mmCIF file with all atom_site columns, C-alpha atoms in Angstrom:
data_model
loop_
_atom_site.group_PDB
_atom_site.id
_atom_site.type_symbol
_atom_site.label_atom_id
_atom_site.label_alt_id
_atom_site.label_comp_id
_atom_site.label_asym_id
_atom_site.label_entity_id
_atom_site.label_seq_id
_atom_site.pdbx_PDB_ins_code
_atom_site.Cartn_x
_atom_site.Cartn_y
_atom_site.Cartn_z
_atom_site.occupancy
_atom_site.B_iso_or_equiv
_atom_site.pdbx_formal_charge
_atom_site.auth_seq_id
_atom_site.auth_comp_id
_atom_site.auth_asym_id
_atom_site.auth_atom_id
_atom_site.pdbx_PDB_model_num
ATOM 1  C CA . MET U 1 1  ? 21.552 4.776   -11.235 1.00 0.00 ? 186 MET U CA 1
ATOM 2  C CA . ASN U 1 2  ? 21.731 8.197   -9.650  1.00 0.00 ? 187 ASN U CA 1
ATOM 3  C CA . HIS U 1 3  ? 19.030 8.401   -6.960  1.00 0.00 ? 188 HIS U CA 1
ATOM 4  C CA . LEU U 1 4  ? 18.514 12.085  -7.782  1.00 0.00 ? 189 LEU U CA 1
ATOM 5  C CA . TYR U 1 5  ? 17.580 11.351  -11.399 1.00 0.00 ? 190 TYR U CA 1
ATOM 6  C CA . ARG U 1 6  ? 15.450 14.282  -12.589 1.00 0.00 ? 191 ARG U CA 1
ATOM 7  C CA . ILE U 1 7  ? 14.307 15.054  -9.030  1.00 0.00 ? 192 ILE U CA 1
ATOM 8  C CA . ASN U 1 8  ? 14.554 18.797  -9.676  1.00 0.00 ? 193 ASN U CA 1
ATOM 9  C CA . ASP U 1 9  ? 12.478 18.541  -12.879 1.00 0.00 ? 194 ASP U CA 1
ATOM 10 C CA . ILE U 1 10 ? 9.836  16.452  -11.120 1.00 0.00 ? 195 ILE U CA 1
ATOM 11 C CA . ASP U 1 11 ? 9.703  18.795  -8.114  1.00 0.00 ? 196 ASP U CA 1
ATOM 12 C CA . ARG U 1 12 ? 9.426  21.893  -10.339 1.00 0.00 ? 197 ARG U CA 1
ATOM 13 C CA . ASN U 1 13 ? 6.579  20.330  -12.369 1.00 0.00 ? 198 ASN U CA 1
ATOM 14 C CA . LEU U 1 14 ? 4.676  19.264  -9.235  1.00 0.00 ? 199 LEU U CA 1
ATOM 15 C CA . CYS U 1 15 ? 4.968  22.766  -7.763  1.00 0.00 ? 200 CYS U CA 1
ATOM 16 C CA . ALA U 1 16 ? 3.879  24.404  -11.028 1.00 0.00 ? 201 ALA U CA 1
ATOM 17 C CA . ALA U 1 17 ? 0.833  22.131  -11.202 1.00 0.00 ? 202 ALA U CA 1
ATOM 18 C CA . ARG U 1 18 ? 0.096  22.804  -7.508  1.00 0.00 ? 203 ARG U CA 1
ATOM 19 C CA . PHE U 1 19 ? 0.328  19.083  -6.723  1.00 0.00 ? 204 PHE U CA 1
ATOM 20 C CA . ARG U 1 20 ? 2.340  19.596  -3.549  1.00 0.00 ? 205 ARG U CA 1
ATOM 21 C CA . PRO U 1 21 ? 2.056  17.390  -1.625  1.00 0.00 ? 206 PRO U CA 1
ATOM 22 C CA . LEU U 1 22 ? 1.339  14.702  -4.179  1.00 0.00 ? 207 LEU U CA 1
ATOM 23 C CA . ASP U 1 23 ? -0.989 11.965  -2.900  1.00 0.00 ? 208 ASP U CA 1
ATOM 24 C CA . VAL U 1 24 ? -0.441 8.513   -4.390  1.00 0.00 ? 209 VAL U CA 1
ATOM 25 C CA . LEU U 1 25 ? -2.601 5.428   -3.934  1.00 0.00 ? 210 LEU U CA 1
ATOM 26 C CA . VAL U 1 26 ? -0.936 2.029   -4.240  1.00 0.00 ? 211 VAL U CA 1
ATOM 27 C CA . ALA U 1 27 ? -3.451 -0.773  -4.755  1.00 0.00 ? 212 ALA U CA 1
ATOM 28 C CA . GLY U 1 28 ? -3.246 -4.393  -5.781  1.00 0.00 ? 213 GLY U CA 1
ATOM 29 C CA . GLY U 1 29 ? -3.769 -7.961  -4.755  1.00 0.00 ? 214 GLY U CA 1
ATOM 30 C CA . THR U 1 30 ? -2.147 -9.739  -1.844  1.00 0.00 ? 215 THR U CA 1
ATOM 31 C CA . GLY U 1 31 ? 1.516  -10.497 -2.399  1.00 0.00 ? 216 GLY U CA 1
ATOM 32 C CA . THR U 1 32 ? 1.975  -8.340  -5.488  1.00 0.00 ? 217 THR U CA 1
ATOM 33 C CA . GLY U 1 33 ? 4.754  -6.144  -4.066  1.00 0.00 ? 218 GLY U CA 1
ATOM 34 C CA . LYS U 1 34 ? 2.982  -2.950  -2.996  1.00 0.00 ? 219 LYS U CA 1
ATOM 35 C CA . SER U 1 35 ? 4.960  -2.628  0.248   1.00 0.00 ? 220 SER U CA 1
ATOM 36 C CA . SER U 1 36 ? 8.200  -3.531  -1.502  1.00 0.00 ? 221 SER U CA 1
ATOM 37 C CA . ALA U 1 37 ? 7.529  -0.857  -4.129  1.00 0.00 ? 222 ALA U CA 1
ATOM 38 C CA . LEU U 1 38 ? 6.962  1.777   -1.428  1.00 0.00 ? 223 LEU U CA 1
ATOM 39 C CA . ASN U 1 39 ? 10.183 0.765   0.324   1.00 0.00 ? 224 ASN U CA 1
ATOM 40 C CA . ALA U 1 40 ? 12.070 1.067   -2.960  1.00 0.00 ? 225 ALA U CA 1
ATOM 41 C CA . LEU U 1 41 ? 10.503 4.460   -3.692  1.00 0.00 ? 226 LEU U CA 1
ATOM 42 C CA . PHE U 1 42 ? 11.425 5.883   -0.274  1.00 0.00 ? 227 PHE U CA 1
ATOM 43 C CA . GLN U 1 43 ? 14.800 4.071   -0.278  1.00 0.00 ? 228 GLN U CA 1
ATOM 44 C CA . ARG U 1 44 ? 14.155 2.847   3.275   1.00 0.00 ? 229 ARG U CA 1
ATOM 45 C CA . GLU U 1 45 ? 11.701 0.588   5.055   1.00 0.00 ? 230 GLU U CA 1
ATOM 46 C CA . VAL U 1 46 ? 8.395  2.446   5.413   1.00 0.00 ? 231 VAL U CA 1
ATOM 47 C CA . ALA U 1 47 ? 6.173  -0.626  5.026   1.00 0.00 ? 232 ALA U CA 1
ATOM 48 C CA . ARG U 1 48 ? 6.677  -4.059  6.514   1.00 0.00 ? 233 ARG U CA 1
ATOM 49 C CA . VAL U 1 49 ? 7.108  -6.862  4.002   1.00 0.00 ? 234 VAL U CA 1
ATOM 50 C CA . ARG U 1 50 ? 6.045  -10.380 4.909   1.00 0.00 ? 235 ARG U CA 1
ATOM 51 C CA . ARG U 1 51 ? 7.558  -13.475 3.409   1.00 0.00 ? 236 ARG U CA 1
ATOM 52 C CA . GLY U 1 52 ? 5.169  -16.366 2.890   1.00 0.00 ? 237 GLY U CA 1
ATOM 53 C CA . CYS U 1 53 ? 1.438  -16.728 2.372   1.00 0.00 ? 238 CYS U CA 1
ATOM 54 C CA . ASP U 1 54 ? -0.041 -14.506 5.072   1.00 0.00 ? 239 ASP U CA 1
ATOM 55 C CA . PRO U 1 55 ? -0.494 -10.825 4.206   1.00 0.00 ? 240 PRO U CA 1
ATOM 56 C CA . GLU U 1 56 ? 1.305  -8.227  6.324   1.00 0.00 ? 241 GLU U CA 1
ATOM 57 C CA . THR U 1 57 ? -0.766 -5.151  5.423   1.00 0.00 ? 242 THR U CA 1
ATOM 58 C CA . MET U 1 58 ? -4.473 -5.497  6.152   1.00 0.00 ? 243 MET U CA 1
ATOM 59 C CA . GLY U 1 59 ? -5.650 -1.903  5.915   1.00 0.00 ? 244 GLY U CA 1
ATOM 60 C CA . THR U 1 60 ? -4.817 1.549   4.661   1.00 0.00 ? 245 THR U CA 1
ATOM 61 C CA . SER U 1 61 ? -2.341 3.933   6.189   1.00 0.00 ? 246 SER U CA 1
ATOM 62 C CA . SER U 1 62 ? -0.376 7.060   5.436   1.00 0.00 ? 247 SER U CA 1
ATOM 63 C CA . MET U 1 63 ? 3.308  6.490   4.714   1.00 0.00 ? 248 MET U CA 1
ATOM 64 C CA . GLY U 1 64 ? 4.267  10.110  5.269   1.00 0.00 ? 249 GLY U CA 1
ATOM 65 C CA . SER U 1 65 ? 5.759  12.541  2.861   1.00 0.00 ? 250 SER U CA 1
ATOM 66 C CA . MET U 1 66 ? 8.736  12.086  0.626   1.00 0.00 ? 251 MET U CA 1
ATOM 67 C CA . THR U 1 67 ? 11.185 14.880  1.226   1.00 0.00 ? 252 THR U CA 1
ATOM 68 C CA . ARG U 1 68 ? 14.626 15.561  -0.114  1.00 0.00 ? 253 ARG U CA 1
#
């Protein structure tokens, strides 16, 4: 899949709605893939992912901004 799929449409709509920057909260239970989802969204490792039973992320943090 093209990683730029509709990026211009999304960016234009966010700017028109004055949602720049767009804040997103990712919440869920332990081990449900929140960090993995963020890494996939940013297409690089922005959150550490732990394999096994112990959680890696124990608090909240800012992951930065997604830029082109």
